[in-house]
Amino acid sequence: MKQIWVFVCLLTGSLLYSNIAPAQKAASGAMPQQMSIASRSLNYELAYIGISKQDVESLRYRHAVIGKLPLEQLLHMDGPRREVLLRGGEISYFESGFEPFTLSGNHIVDALPEIVYADFERLAKYYDFIAVGSTRISDRPCEVIRVVARDGSRYSYIVWMDEDTKLPLRVDLLDRDGETLEQYRVISFVVGAGVQTAMQGLIKANLPPLLSLPVTDDVKLSWRAGWLPDGVNDVACNRRKLPNVFEPVETRFYSDGLFSFSVNISPAGSGGGQQYYRQGRRTIQTAVRNGREIIIVGELPPTTAKCIADNISFRVSPQ
């Protein structure tokens, strides 16, 4: 059991209404789509804080497009220097005490909330975009939009979008009781050619070599999920052998384009019964059935994770 929990850890690595108009109406998907386009196309620099129940971080994020080459820089402003750079489709990580490395990617995943990069045309099939009203953030007028899953099975977002630039100036992630789990809040920002000048040196900078990740074989697993929230798709699967575990752990990864999670099946250990642990947006839900331990890890409310675990079905042999 302890080994499986270690594996899980490796695998995953307040709504404020003041000054917001109380009237709510359906918002077109064009509003959040404008935010996504602005975030990818403008030249800008943000100073912001990331707030969760565990931590408060101060960060600086720069984004520029020079020619057709996207450039990004994320700098942690407190503690040992940590920096992430994007040039084209490669992301390089630098942290004191660790060897720098580069991975393939389209954007720095921990720079802005994932909703900024979402495919809103796809999300519109399963989520409602609700115009809440308008208010001010960082002395800027903002439009306020709620993003809520229609089936009520996931967390929701509230986004404060700058009326002029369409950049997100505040994003709150809420649980199903309306409690704030995480908050992204811009303190100051600039938009313009000066950011391009500041990022110019990244074009010719020597970055760490690109890491080649092992290719995952197309495996067929001995179980399936009998129920998933609307819009959630199976995006990958694998089978891994762990030290001192006779049978491999079978894993499927799922996403709806906004929230992601994994389902992990392994031989049952000495523990038993259902239990869960939640830290911020991430839940770990465990259950034992048919001599197998089911572990769900990801961005889900505990009740949703339990429902997925309860509906896992096993086959006699892999098909």
PDB file of C-alpha atoms in Angstrom:
ATOM      1  CA  MET A   1       0.000   0.000   0.000  1.00  0.00           C
ATOM      2  CA  LYS A   2       2.785   2.387   0.908  1.00  0.00           C
ATOM      3  CA  GLN A   3       4.521   1.722  -2.418  1.00  0.00           C
ATOM      4  CA  ILE A   4       1.344   2.521  -4.341  1.00  0.00           C
ATOM      5  CA  TRP A   5       0.925   5.806  -2.495  1.00  0.00           C
ATOM      6  CA  VAL A   6       4.508   6.719  -3.396  1.00  0.00           C
ATOM      7  CA  PHE A   7       3.685   5.946  -7.000  1.00  0.00           C
ATOM      8  CA  VAL A   8       0.610   8.151  -6.817  1.00  0.00           C
ATOM      9  CA  CYS A   9       2.661  11.061  -5.483  1.00  0.00           C
ATOM     10  CA  LEU A  10       5.126  10.692  -8.335  1.00  0.00           C
ATOM     11  CA  LEU A  11       2.336  10.434 -10.865  1.00  0.00           C
ATOM     12  CA  THR A  12       0.689  13.637  -9.958  1.00  0.00           C
ATOM     13  CA  GLY A  13       3.485  15.441  -8.965  1.00  0.00           C
ATOM     14  CA  SER A  14     -13.688  32.997  -1.977  1.00  0.00           C
ATOM     15  CA  LEU A  15     -15.859  34.020  -4.473  1.00  0.00           C
ATOM     16  CA  LEU A  16     -16.038  37.842  -3.965  1.00  0.00           C
ATOM     17  CA  TYR A  17     -19.226  39.455  -5.262  1.00  0.00           C
ATOM     18  CA  SER A  18     -18.557  42.987  -4.062  1.00  0.00           C
ATOM     19  CA  ASN A  19     -18.905  45.518  -6.856  1.00  0.00           C
ATOM     20  CA  ILE A  20     -20.070  42.813  -9.261  1.00  0.00           C
ATOM     21  CA  ALA A  21     -23.462  43.313 -10.834  1.00  0.00           C
ATOM     22  CA  PRO A  22     -25.778  40.628  -9.426  1.00  0.00           C
ATOM     23  CA  ALA A  23     -27.572  39.932 -12.706  1.00  0.00           C
ATOM     24  CA  GLN A  24     -26.367  36.817 -14.542  1.00  0.00           C
ATOM     25  CA  LYS A  25     -26.916  35.901 -18.167  1.00  0.00           C
ATOM     26  CA  ALA A  26     -25.575  33.364 -20.620  1.00  0.00           C
ATOM     27  CA  ALA A  27     -22.269  34.510 -22.062  1.00  0.00           C
ATOM     28  CA  SER A  28     -21.144  33.680 -25.556  1.00  0.00           C
ATOM     29  CA  GLY A  29     -18.141  31.396 -25.886  1.00  0.00           C
ATOM     30  CA  ALA A  30     -16.614  34.264 -27.845  1.00  0.00           C
ATOM     31  CA  MET A  31     -15.810  36.082 -24.596  1.00  0.00           C
ATOM     32  CA  PRO A  32     -13.435  33.469 -23.152  1.00  0.00           C
ATOM     33  CA  GLN A  33     -12.163  32.754 -26.663  1.00  0.00           C
ATOM     34  CA  GLN A  34     -11.071  36.409 -26.870  1.00  0.00           C
ATOM     35  CA  MET A  35      -9.116  35.890 -23.649  1.00  0.00           C
ATOM     36  CA  SER A  36      -7.353  32.850 -25.078  1.00  0.00           C
ATOM     37  CA  ILE A  37      -6.443  34.654 -28.310  1.00  0.00           C
ATOM     38  CA  ALA A  38      -5.141  37.720 -26.444  1.00  0.00           C
ATOM     39  CA  SER A  39      -3.034  35.579 -24.096  1.00  0.00           C
ATOM     40  CA  ARG A  40      -1.380  33.846 -27.040  1.00  0.00           C
ATOM     41  CA  SER A  41      -0.914  36.832 -29.374  1.00  0.00           C
ATOM     42  CA  LEU A  42      -0.174  39.986 -27.354  1.00  0.00           C
ATOM     43  CA  ASN A  43       3.216  41.133 -26.063  1.00  0.00           C
ATOM     44  CA  TYR A  44       2.782  41.619 -22.316  1.00  0.00           C
ATOM     45  CA  GLU A  45       4.294  41.267 -18.858  1.00  0.00           C
ATOM     46  CA  LEU A  46       2.354  40.337 -15.724  1.00  0.00           C
ATOM     47  CA  ALA A  47       3.278  40.543 -12.065  1.00  0.00           C
ATOM     48  CA  TYR A  48       0.854  38.307 -10.174  1.00  0.00           C
ATOM     49  CA  ILE A  49       0.324  36.211  -7.083  1.00  0.00           C
ATOM     50  CA  GLY A  50      -0.859  32.630  -6.930  1.00  0.00           C
ATOM     51  CA  ILE A  51      -2.841  31.806  -3.798  1.00  0.00           C
ATOM     52  CA  SER A  52      -3.828  28.381  -2.531  1.00  0.00           C
ATOM     53  CA  LYS A  53      -4.588  26.932   0.898  1.00  0.00           C
ATOM     54  CA  GLN A  54      -1.000  25.710   1.081  1.00  0.00           C
ATOM     55  CA  ASP A  55       1.006  28.645  -0.267  1.00  0.00           C
ATOM     56  CA  VAL A  56       1.197  32.163  -1.675  1.00  0.00           C
ATOM     57  CA  GLU A  57       3.603  32.731  -4.561  1.00  0.00           C
ATOM     58  CA  SER A  58       4.776  35.904  -6.308  1.00  0.00           C
ATOM     59  CA  LEU A  59       5.592  35.487  -9.995  1.00  0.00           C
ATOM     60  CA  ARG A  60       6.449  37.426 -13.124  1.00  0.00           C
ATOM     61  CA  TYR A  61       5.338  36.212 -16.523  1.00  0.00           C
ATOM     62  CA  ARG A  62       6.360  37.595 -19.913  1.00  0.00           C
ATOM     63  CA  HIS A  63       4.919  36.683 -23.293  1.00  0.00           C
ATOM     64  CA  ALA A  64       6.049  37.906 -26.705  1.00  0.00           C
ATOM     65  CA  VAL A  65       5.725  36.890 -30.330  1.00  0.00           C
ATOM     66  CA  ILE A  66       8.684  37.867 -32.516  1.00  0.00           C
ATOM     67  CA  GLY A  67       8.060  37.036 -36.137  1.00  0.00           C
ATOM     68  CA  LYS A  68       5.989  33.890 -35.676  1.00  0.00           C
ATOM     69  CA  LEU A  69       8.080  32.614 -32.779  1.00  0.00           C
ATOM     70  CA  PRO A  70       6.305  32.531 -29.378  1.00  0.00           C
ATOM     71  CA  LEU A  71       8.501  33.316 -26.378  1.00  0.00           C
ATOM     72  CA  GLU A  72       7.603  33.018 -22.696  1.00  0.00           C
ATOM     73  CA  GLN A  73       9.372  33.534 -19.389  1.00  0.00           C
ATOM     74  CA  LEU A  74       8.094  32.596 -15.939  1.00  0.00           C
ATOM     75  CA  LEU A  75      10.140  33.733 -12.944  1.00  0.00           C
ATOM     76  CA  HIS A  76       9.407  32.873  -9.297  1.00  0.00           C
ATOM     77  CA  MET A  77      10.082  36.080  -7.381  1.00  0.00           C
ATOM     78  CA  ASP A  78      10.620  34.582  -3.902  1.00  0.00           C
ATOM     79  CA  GLY A  79      13.138  32.076  -2.558  1.00  0.00           C
ATOM     80  CA  PRO A  80      15.768  30.264  -4.666  1.00  0.00           C
ATOM     81  CA  ARG A  81      15.712  31.317  -8.307  1.00  0.00           C
ATOM     82  CA  ARG A  82      13.351  29.247 -10.422  1.00  0.00           C
ATOM     83  CA  GLU A  83      12.804  30.102 -14.058  1.00  0.00           C
ATOM     84  CA  VAL A  84      10.958  28.515 -16.961  1.00  0.00           C
ATOM     85  CA  LEU A  85      11.512  29.571 -20.584  1.00  0.00           C
ATOM     86  CA  LEU A  86       9.551  28.730 -23.721  1.00  0.00           C
ATOM     87  CA  ARG A  87      10.940  29.177 -27.218  1.00  0.00           C
ATOM     88  CA  GLY A  88       8.797  27.843 -29.996  1.00  0.00           C
ATOM     89  CA  GLY A  89       7.646  24.362 -28.985  1.00  0.00           C
ATOM     90  CA  GLU A  90      10.289  23.737 -26.333  1.00  0.00           C
ATOM     91  CA  ILE A  91      10.125  24.529 -22.601  1.00  0.00           C
ATOM     92  CA  SER A  92      13.308  24.747 -20.512  1.00  0.00           C
ATOM     93  CA  TYR A  93      13.379  24.484 -16.713  1.00  0.00           C
ATOM     94  CA  PHE A  94      16.013  26.027 -14.445  1.00  0.00           C
ATOM     95  CA  GLU A  95      16.089  25.537 -10.674  1.00  0.00           C
ATOM     96  CA  SER A  96      18.860  25.927  -8.139  1.00  0.00           C
ATOM     97  CA  GLY A  97      20.395  22.568  -7.217  1.00  0.00           C
ATOM     98  CA  PHE A  98      18.995  20.684 -10.242  1.00  0.00           C
ATOM     99  CA  GLU A  99      20.301  20.030 -13.723  1.00  0.00           C
ATOM    100  CA  PRO A 100      18.359  22.156 -16.254  1.00  0.00           C
ATOM    101  CA  PHE A 101      16.348  20.298 -18.887  1.00  0.00           C
ATOM    102  CA  THR A 102      14.023  20.913 -21.833  1.00  0.00           C
ATOM    103  CA  LEU A 103      10.704  19.285 -22.750  1.00  0.00           C
ATOM    104  CA  SER A 104       8.369  19.679 -25.701  1.00  0.00           C
ATOM    105  CA  GLY A 105       5.298  21.845 -25.075  1.00  0.00           C
ATOM    106  CA  ASN A 106       3.073  24.612 -26.390  1.00  0.00           C
ATOM    107  CA  HIS A 107       2.898  26.758 -23.262  1.00  0.00           C
ATOM    108  CA  ILE A 108       4.292  26.944 -19.737  1.00  0.00           C
ATOM    109  CA  VAL A 109       1.688  24.921 -17.882  1.00  0.00           C
ATOM    110  CA  ASP A 110       2.214  26.541 -14.478  1.00  0.00           C
ATOM    111  CA  ALA A 111       2.333  30.143 -15.712  1.00  0.00           C
ATOM    112  CA  LEU A 112      -1.368  30.888 -16.079  1.00  0.00           C
ATOM    113  CA  PRO A 113      -4.453  28.892 -15.077  1.00  0.00           C
ATOM    114  CA  GLU A 114      -5.150  26.069 -17.525  1.00  0.00           C
ATOM    115  CA  ILE A 115      -8.456  27.652 -18.504  1.00  0.00           C
ATOM    116  CA  VAL A 116      -6.544  30.397 -20.364  1.00  0.00           C
ATOM    117  CA  TYR A 117      -5.390  27.833 -22.942  1.00  0.00           C
ATOM    118  CA  ALA A 118      -8.603  25.826 -23.206  1.00  0.00           C
ATOM    119  CA  ASP A 119     -10.462  24.971 -26.402  1.00  0.00           C
ATOM    120  CA  PHE A 120     -13.668  26.875 -25.633  1.00  0.00           C
ATOM    121  CA  GLU A 121     -15.472  25.655 -28.730  1.00  0.00           C
ATOM    122  CA  ARG A 122     -15.142  22.117 -27.378  1.00  0.00           C
ATOM    123  CA  LEU A 123     -15.918  23.115 -23.790  1.00  0.00           C
ATOM    124  CA  ALA A 124     -19.126  24.845 -24.898  1.00  0.00           C
ATOM    125  CA  LYS A 125     -20.702  21.395 -25.389  1.00  0.00           C
ATOM    126  CA  TYR A 126     -20.343  20.568 -21.691  1.00  0.00           C
ATOM    127  CA  TYR A 127     -19.868  23.887 -19.856  1.00  0.00           C
ATOM    128  CA  ASP A 128     -21.961  27.037 -19.442  1.00  0.00           C
ATOM    129  CA  PHE A 129     -20.323  30.472 -19.721  1.00  0.00           C
ATOM    130  CA  ILE A 130     -22.275  32.893 -17.547  1.00  0.00           C
ATOM    131  CA  ALA A 131     -21.760  36.661 -17.654  1.00  0.00           C
ATOM    132  CA  VAL A 132     -21.776  37.817 -14.019  1.00  0.00           C
ATOM    133  CA  GLY A 133     -21.242  41.545 -14.571  1.00  0.00           C
ATOM    134  CA  SER A 134     -18.284  43.907 -14.329  1.00  0.00           C
ATOM    135  CA  THR A 135     -15.886  45.215 -11.692  1.00  0.00           C
ATOM    136  CA  ARG A 136     -12.318  46.506 -11.297  1.00  0.00           C
ATOM    137  CA  ILE A 137      -9.086  44.559 -10.834  1.00  0.00           C
ATOM    138  CA  SER A 138      -5.689  46.322 -10.646  1.00  0.00           C
ATOM    139  CA  ASP A 139      -7.500  49.591 -11.384  1.00  0.00           C
ATOM    140  CA  ARG A 140      -8.808  48.181 -14.682  1.00  0.00           C
ATOM    141  CA  PRO A 141     -12.445  47.581 -15.702  1.00  0.00           C
ATOM    142  CA  CYS A 142     -13.109  43.866 -16.152  1.00  0.00           C
ATOM    143  CA  GLU A 143     -15.842  41.601 -17.459  1.00  0.00           C
ATOM    144  CA  VAL A 144     -16.625  38.704 -15.102  1.00  0.00           C
ATOM    145  CA  ILE A 145     -17.487  35.241 -16.428  1.00  0.00           C
ATOM    146  CA  ARG A 146     -18.351  32.005 -14.633  1.00  0.00           C
ATOM    147  CA  VAL A 147     -17.429  28.686 -16.270  1.00  0.00           C
ATOM    148  CA  VAL A 148     -19.555  25.823 -14.886  1.00  0.00           C
ATOM    149  CA  ALA A 149     -19.900  22.186 -15.959  1.00  0.00           C
ATOM    150  CA  ARG A 150     -23.528  21.447 -16.833  1.00  0.00           C
ATOM    151  CA  ASP A 151     -23.536  18.056 -15.102  1.00  0.00           C
ATOM    152  CA  GLY A 152     -22.185  19.543 -11.835  1.00  0.00           C
ATOM    153  CA  SER A 153     -19.445  16.932 -11.576  1.00  0.00           C
ATOM    154  CA  ARG A 154     -16.408  19.224 -11.682  1.00  0.00           C
ATOM    155  CA  TYR A 155     -14.984  22.374 -10.172  1.00  0.00           C
ATOM    156  CA  SER A 156     -15.848  25.755 -11.690  1.00  0.00           C
ATOM    157  CA  TYR A 157     -13.990  28.936 -12.583  1.00  0.00           C
ATOM    158  CA  ILE A 158     -14.675  32.636 -12.302  1.00  0.00           C
ATOM    159  CA  VAL A 159     -12.621  34.778 -14.677  1.00  0.00           C
ATOM    160  CA  TRP A 160     -12.086  38.544 -14.510  1.00  0.00           C
ATOM    161  CA  MET A 161     -11.118  39.619 -18.069  1.00  0.00           C
ATOM    162  CA  ASP A 162      -9.680  43.072 -18.822  1.00  0.00           C
ATOM    163  CA  GLU A 163     -12.192  44.907 -21.010  1.00  0.00           C
ATOM    164  CA  ASP A 164      -9.502  46.503 -23.178  1.00  0.00           C
ATOM    165  CA  THR A 165      -6.793  43.871 -23.704  1.00  0.00           C
ATOM    166  CA  LYS A 166      -8.973  40.792 -22.900  1.00  0.00           C
ATOM    167  CA  LEU A 167      -6.180  39.416 -20.699  1.00  0.00           C
ATOM    168  CA  PRO A 168      -7.225  37.537 -17.531  1.00  0.00           C
ATOM    169  CA  LEU A 169      -6.510  39.684 -14.482  1.00  0.00           C
ATOM    170  CA  ARG A 170      -7.973  37.320 -11.922  1.00  0.00           C
ATOM    171  CA  VAL A 171      -9.046  33.674 -12.004  1.00  0.00           C
ATOM    172  CA  ASP A 172     -10.659  31.822  -9.086  1.00  0.00           C
ATOM    173  CA  LEU A 173     -11.031  28.045  -9.010  1.00  0.00           C
ATOM    174  CA  LEU A 174     -14.063  27.070  -6.890  1.00  0.00           C
ATOM    175  CA  ASP A 175     -15.219  23.781  -5.441  1.00  0.00           C
ATOM    176  CA  ARG A 176     -18.860  22.743  -5.688  1.00  0.00           C
ATOM    177  CA  ASP A 177     -19.688  24.550  -2.441  1.00  0.00           C
ATOM    178  CA  GLY A 178     -18.363  27.830  -3.839  1.00  0.00           C
ATOM    179  CA  GLU A 179     -15.193  27.786  -1.736  1.00  0.00           C
ATOM    180  CA  THR A 180     -12.069  29.164  -3.417  1.00  0.00           C
ATOM    181  CA  LEU A 181      -9.411  26.482  -3.903  1.00  0.00           C
ATOM    182  CA  GLU A 182      -6.917  28.572  -5.867  1.00  0.00           C
ATOM    183  CA  GLN A 183      -6.653  32.166  -6.999  1.00  0.00           C
ATOM    184  CA  TYR A 184      -4.543  33.828  -9.659  1.00  0.00           C
ATOM    185  CA  ARG A 185      -4.469  37.617  -9.294  1.00  0.00           C
ATOM    186  CA  VAL A 186      -2.559  40.168 -11.370  1.00  0.00           C
ATOM    187  CA  ILE A 187      -1.002  43.046  -9.427  1.00  0.00           C
ATOM    188  CA  SER A 188       0.344  45.006 -12.407  1.00  0.00           C
ATOM    189  CA  PHE A 189       0.856  44.481 -16.117  1.00  0.00           C
ATOM    190  CA  VAL A 190       2.170  46.191 -19.231  1.00  0.00           C
ATOM    191  CA  VAL A 191       1.383  45.549 -22.880  1.00  0.00           C
ATOM    192  CA  GLY A 192       3.488  46.670 -25.824  1.00  0.00           C
ATOM    193  CA  ALA A 193       6.674  46.459 -27.847  1.00  0.00           C
ATOM    194  CA  GLY A 194       8.884  46.957 -24.787  1.00  0.00           C
ATOM    195  CA  VAL A 195       8.180  43.340 -23.803  1.00  0.00           C
ATOM    196  CA  GLN A 196       9.433  42.178 -27.206  1.00  0.00           C
ATOM    197  CA  THR A 197      12.680  44.050 -26.580  1.00  0.00           C
ATOM    198  CA  ALA A 198      13.090  42.436 -23.163  1.00  0.00           C
ATOM    199  CA  MET A 199      12.573  38.967 -24.655  1.00  0.00           C
ATOM    200  CA  GLN A 200      14.777  39.434 -27.737  1.00  0.00           C
ATOM    201  CA  GLY A 201      17.782  37.733 -26.137  1.00  0.00           C
ATOM    202  CA  LEU A 202      15.874  34.478 -25.698  1.00  0.00           C
ATOM    203  CA  ILE A 203      15.900  33.885 -29.467  1.00  0.00           C
ATOM    204  CA  LYS A 204      19.622  33.064 -29.510  1.00  0.00           C
ATOM    205  CA  ALA A 205      20.028  31.844 -25.927  1.00  0.00           C
ATOM    206  CA  ASN A 206      21.713  28.476 -25.340  1.00  0.00           C
ATOM    207  CA  LEU A 207      19.094  26.247 -23.769  1.00  0.00           C
ATOM    208  CA  PRO A 208      19.419  22.716 -22.334  1.00  0.00           C
ATOM    209  CA  PRO A 209      19.037  19.835 -24.815  1.00  0.00           C
ATOM    210  CA  LEU A 210      15.600  18.389 -25.416  1.00  0.00           C
ATOM    211  CA  LEU A 211      14.889  15.284 -23.359  1.00  0.00           C
ATOM    212  CA  SER A 212      13.620  12.303 -25.318  1.00  0.00           C
ATOM    213  CA  LEU A 213      10.839  10.595 -23.399  1.00  0.00           C
ATOM    214  CA  PRO A 214      10.251   6.853 -23.826  1.00  0.00           C
ATOM    215  CA  VAL A 215       7.580   5.895 -26.330  1.00  0.00           C
ATOM    216  CA  THR A 216       4.516   4.360 -24.681  1.00  0.00           C
ATOM    217  CA  ASP A 217       3.258   1.207 -26.341  1.00  0.00           C
ATOM    218  CA  ASP A 218      -0.402   0.960 -27.274  1.00  0.00           C
ATOM    219  CA  VAL A 219      -1.511  -1.315 -24.447  1.00  0.00           C
ATOM    220  CA  LYS A 220      -4.922  -2.831 -23.804  1.00  0.00           C
ATOM    221  CA  LEU A 221      -5.889  -2.964 -20.169  1.00  0.00           C
ATOM    222  CA  SER A 222      -8.048  -5.443 -18.260  1.00  0.00           C
ATOM    223  CA  TRP A 223     -10.617  -2.931 -17.016  1.00  0.00           C
ATOM    224  CA  ARG A 224     -12.659   0.043 -18.111  1.00  0.00           C
ATOM    225  CA  ALA A 225     -14.447   3.027 -16.578  1.00  0.00           C
ATOM    226  CA  GLY A 226     -18.186   2.458 -16.592  1.00  0.00           C
ATOM    227  CA  TRP A 227     -18.996   6.123 -15.884  1.00  0.00           C
ATOM    228  CA  LEU A 228     -17.190   9.383 -16.636  1.00  0.00           C
ATOM    229  CA  PRO A 229     -18.289  13.038 -16.463  1.00  0.00           C
ATOM    230  CA  ASP A 230     -19.676  14.446 -19.716  1.00  0.00           C
ATOM    231  CA  GLY A 231     -16.971  15.388 -22.202  1.00  0.00           C
ATOM    232  CA  VAL A 232     -14.170  13.437 -20.516  1.00  0.00           C
ATOM    233  CA  ASN A 233     -12.022  11.391 -22.918  1.00  0.00           C
ATOM    234  CA  ASP A 234      -9.357   8.722 -22.522  1.00  0.00           C
ATOM    235  CA  VAL A 235      -6.147  10.430 -23.688  1.00  0.00           C
ATOM    236  CA  ALA A 236      -3.447   7.812 -22.897  1.00  0.00           C
ATOM    237  CA  CYS A 237      -2.802   4.558 -21.090  1.00  0.00           C
ATOM    238  CA  ASN A 238       0.172   2.524 -19.949  1.00  0.00           C
ATOM    239  CA  ARG A 239       1.262  -0.451 -17.880  1.00  0.00           C
ATOM    240  CA  ARG A 240       4.196   0.011 -15.474  1.00  0.00           C
ATOM    241  CA  LYS A 241       6.206  -2.445 -13.388  1.00  0.00           C
ATOM    242  CA  LEU A 242       7.011  -1.170  -9.890  1.00  0.00           C
ATOM    243  CA  PRO A 243       9.781  -2.440  -7.596  1.00  0.00           C
ATOM    244  CA  ASN A 244       8.696  -5.346  -5.339  1.00  0.00           C
ATOM    245  CA  VAL A 245       5.265  -5.522  -7.014  1.00  0.00           C
ATOM    246  CA  PHE A 246       4.627  -8.730  -8.961  1.00  0.00           C
ATOM    247  CA  GLU A 247       1.930  -7.389 -11.274  1.00  0.00           C
ATOM    248  CA  PRO A 248       2.254  -4.098 -13.166  1.00  0.00           C
ATOM    249  CA  VAL A 249       0.175  -1.008 -12.404  1.00  0.00           C
ATOM    250  CA  GLU A 250      -2.286  -0.184 -15.171  1.00  0.00           C
ATOM    251  CA  THR A 251      -3.062   3.486 -15.739  1.00  0.00           C
ATOM    252  CA  ARG A 252      -5.452   5.451 -17.917  1.00  0.00           C
ATOM    253  CA  PHE A 253      -5.256   9.232 -18.208  1.00  0.00           C
ATOM    254  CA  TYR A 254      -8.409  11.269 -18.819  1.00  0.00           C
ATOM    255  CA  SER A 255      -9.197  14.909 -19.602  1.00  0.00           C
ATOM    256  CA  ASP A 256     -12.115  17.078 -20.674  1.00  0.00           C
ATOM    257  CA  GLY A 257      -9.758  19.797 -21.933  1.00  0.00           C
ATOM    258  CA  LEU A 258      -9.933  21.695 -18.658  1.00  0.00           C
ATOM    259  CA  PHE A 259      -9.480  19.174 -15.844  1.00  0.00           C
ATOM    260  CA  SER A 260      -7.375  15.994 -15.903  1.00  0.00           C
ATOM    261  CA  PHE A 261      -7.082  12.861 -13.784  1.00  0.00           C
ATOM    262  CA  SER A 262      -5.793   9.286 -13.880  1.00  0.00           C
ATOM    263  CA  VAL A 263      -7.206   5.913 -12.857  1.00  0.00           C
ATOM    264  CA  ASN A 264      -4.606   3.428 -11.568  1.00  0.00           C
ATOM    265  CA  ILE A 265      -5.251  -0.271 -10.981  1.00  0.00           C
ATOM    266  CA  SER A 266      -2.846  -2.528  -9.080  1.00  0.00           C
ATOM    267  CA  PRO A 267      -2.943  -5.686  -6.939  1.00  0.00           C
ATOM    268  CA  ALA A 268      -4.567  -4.982  -3.563  1.00  0.00           C
ATOM    269  CA  GLY A 269      -2.202  -4.669  -0.625  1.00  0.00           C
ATOM    270  CA  SER A 270      -2.908  -5.125   3.052  1.00  0.00           C
ATOM    271  CA  GLY A 271      -5.091  -2.009   3.273  1.00  0.00           C
ATOM    272  CA  GLY A 272      -8.787  -2.029   2.552  1.00  0.00           C
ATOM    273  CA  GLY A 273     -11.901   0.055   2.242  1.00  0.00           C
ATOM    274  CA  GLN A 274     -12.526   3.352   0.534  1.00  0.00           C
ATOM    275  CA  GLN A 275     -10.732   6.499   1.548  1.00  0.00           C
ATOM    276  CA  TYR A 276      -9.834   9.827   0.011  1.00  0.00           C
ATOM    277  CA  TYR A 277      -7.480  12.729   0.492  1.00  0.00           C
ATOM    278  CA  ARG A 278      -7.865  16.181  -1.070  1.00  0.00           C
ATOM    279  CA  GLN A 279      -5.281  18.942  -1.245  1.00  0.00           C
ATOM    280  CA  GLY A 280      -6.500  21.976  -3.144  1.00  0.00           C
ATOM    281  CA  ARG A 281      -7.767  20.942  -6.549  1.00  0.00           C
ATOM    282  CA  ARG A 282      -6.276  17.434  -6.369  1.00  0.00           C
ATOM    283  CA  THR A 283      -8.052  14.430  -4.933  1.00  0.00           C
ATOM    284  CA  ILE A 284      -6.717  10.930  -4.258  1.00  0.00           C
ATOM    285  CA  GLN A 285      -9.536   8.381  -3.998  1.00  0.00           C
ATOM    286  CA  THR A 286      -8.821   4.724  -3.220  1.00  0.00           C
ATOM    287  CA  ALA A 287     -11.006   1.635  -3.213  1.00  0.00           C
ATOM    288  CA  VAL A 288     -10.420  -2.132  -3.162  1.00  0.00           C
ATOM    289  CA  ARG A 289     -12.535  -4.512  -5.235  1.00  0.00           C
ATOM    290  CA  ASN A 290     -12.001  -7.940  -6.844  1.00  0.00           C
ATOM    291  CA  GLY A 291      -8.552  -8.157  -5.287  1.00  0.00           C
ATOM    292  CA  ARG A 292      -7.516  -4.920  -7.014  1.00  0.00           C
ATOM    293  CA  GLU A 293      -6.734  -1.518  -5.617  1.00  0.00           C
ATOM    294  CA  ILE A 294      -8.262   1.393  -7.536  1.00  0.00           C
ATOM    295  CA  ILE A 295      -6.539   4.743  -7.101  1.00  0.00           C
ATOM    296  CA  ILE A 296      -7.904   7.877  -8.770  1.00  0.00           C
ATOM    297  CA  VAL A 297      -5.653  10.933  -8.799  1.00  0.00           C
ATOM    298  CA  GLY A 298      -6.513  14.314 -10.247  1.00  0.00           C
ATOM    299  CA  GLU A 299      -8.531  17.488 -10.482  1.00  0.00           C
ATOM    300  CA  LEU A 300     -11.898  16.194  -9.329  1.00  0.00           C
ATOM    301  CA  PRO A 301     -14.263  16.689  -6.387  1.00  0.00           C
ATOM    302  CA  PRO A 302     -14.096  13.663  -4.043  1.00  0.00           C
ATOM    303  CA  THR A 303     -17.702  12.631  -4.799  1.00  0.00           C
ATOM    304  CA  THR A 304     -16.959  12.523  -8.535  1.00  0.00           C
ATOM    305  CA  ALA A 305     -13.778  10.520  -7.970  1.00  0.00           C
ATOM    306  CA  LYS A 306     -15.739   8.050  -5.814  1.00  0.00           C
ATOM    307  CA  CYS A 307     -18.411   7.637  -8.468  1.00  0.00           C
ATOM    308  CA  ILE A 308     -15.741   6.837 -11.067  1.00  0.00           C
ATOM    309  CA  ALA A 309     -14.110   4.306  -8.715  1.00  0.00           C
ATOM    310  CA  ASP A 310     -17.461   2.656  -7.942  1.00  0.00           C
ATOM    311  CA  ASN A 311     -18.115   2.116 -11.662  1.00  0.00           C
ATOM    312  CA  ILE A 312     -14.811   0.520 -12.688  1.00  0.00           C
ATOM    313  CA  SER A 313     -15.527  -2.847 -14.297  1.00  0.00           C
ATOM    314  CA  PHE A 314     -13.023  -5.686 -14.689  1.00  0.00           C
ATOM    315  CA  ARG A 315     -12.697  -8.258 -17.444  1.00  0.00           C
ATOM    316  CA  VAL A 316     -11.500 -11.817 -16.917  1.00  0.00           C
ATOM    317  CA  SER A 317      -8.512 -11.187 -19.171  1.00  0.00           C
ATOM    318  CA  PRO A 318      -7.185  -8.267 -21.263  1.00  0.00           C
ATOM    319  CA  GLN A 319      -8.945  -7.769 -24.584  1.00  0.00           C
TER     320      GLN A 319
END
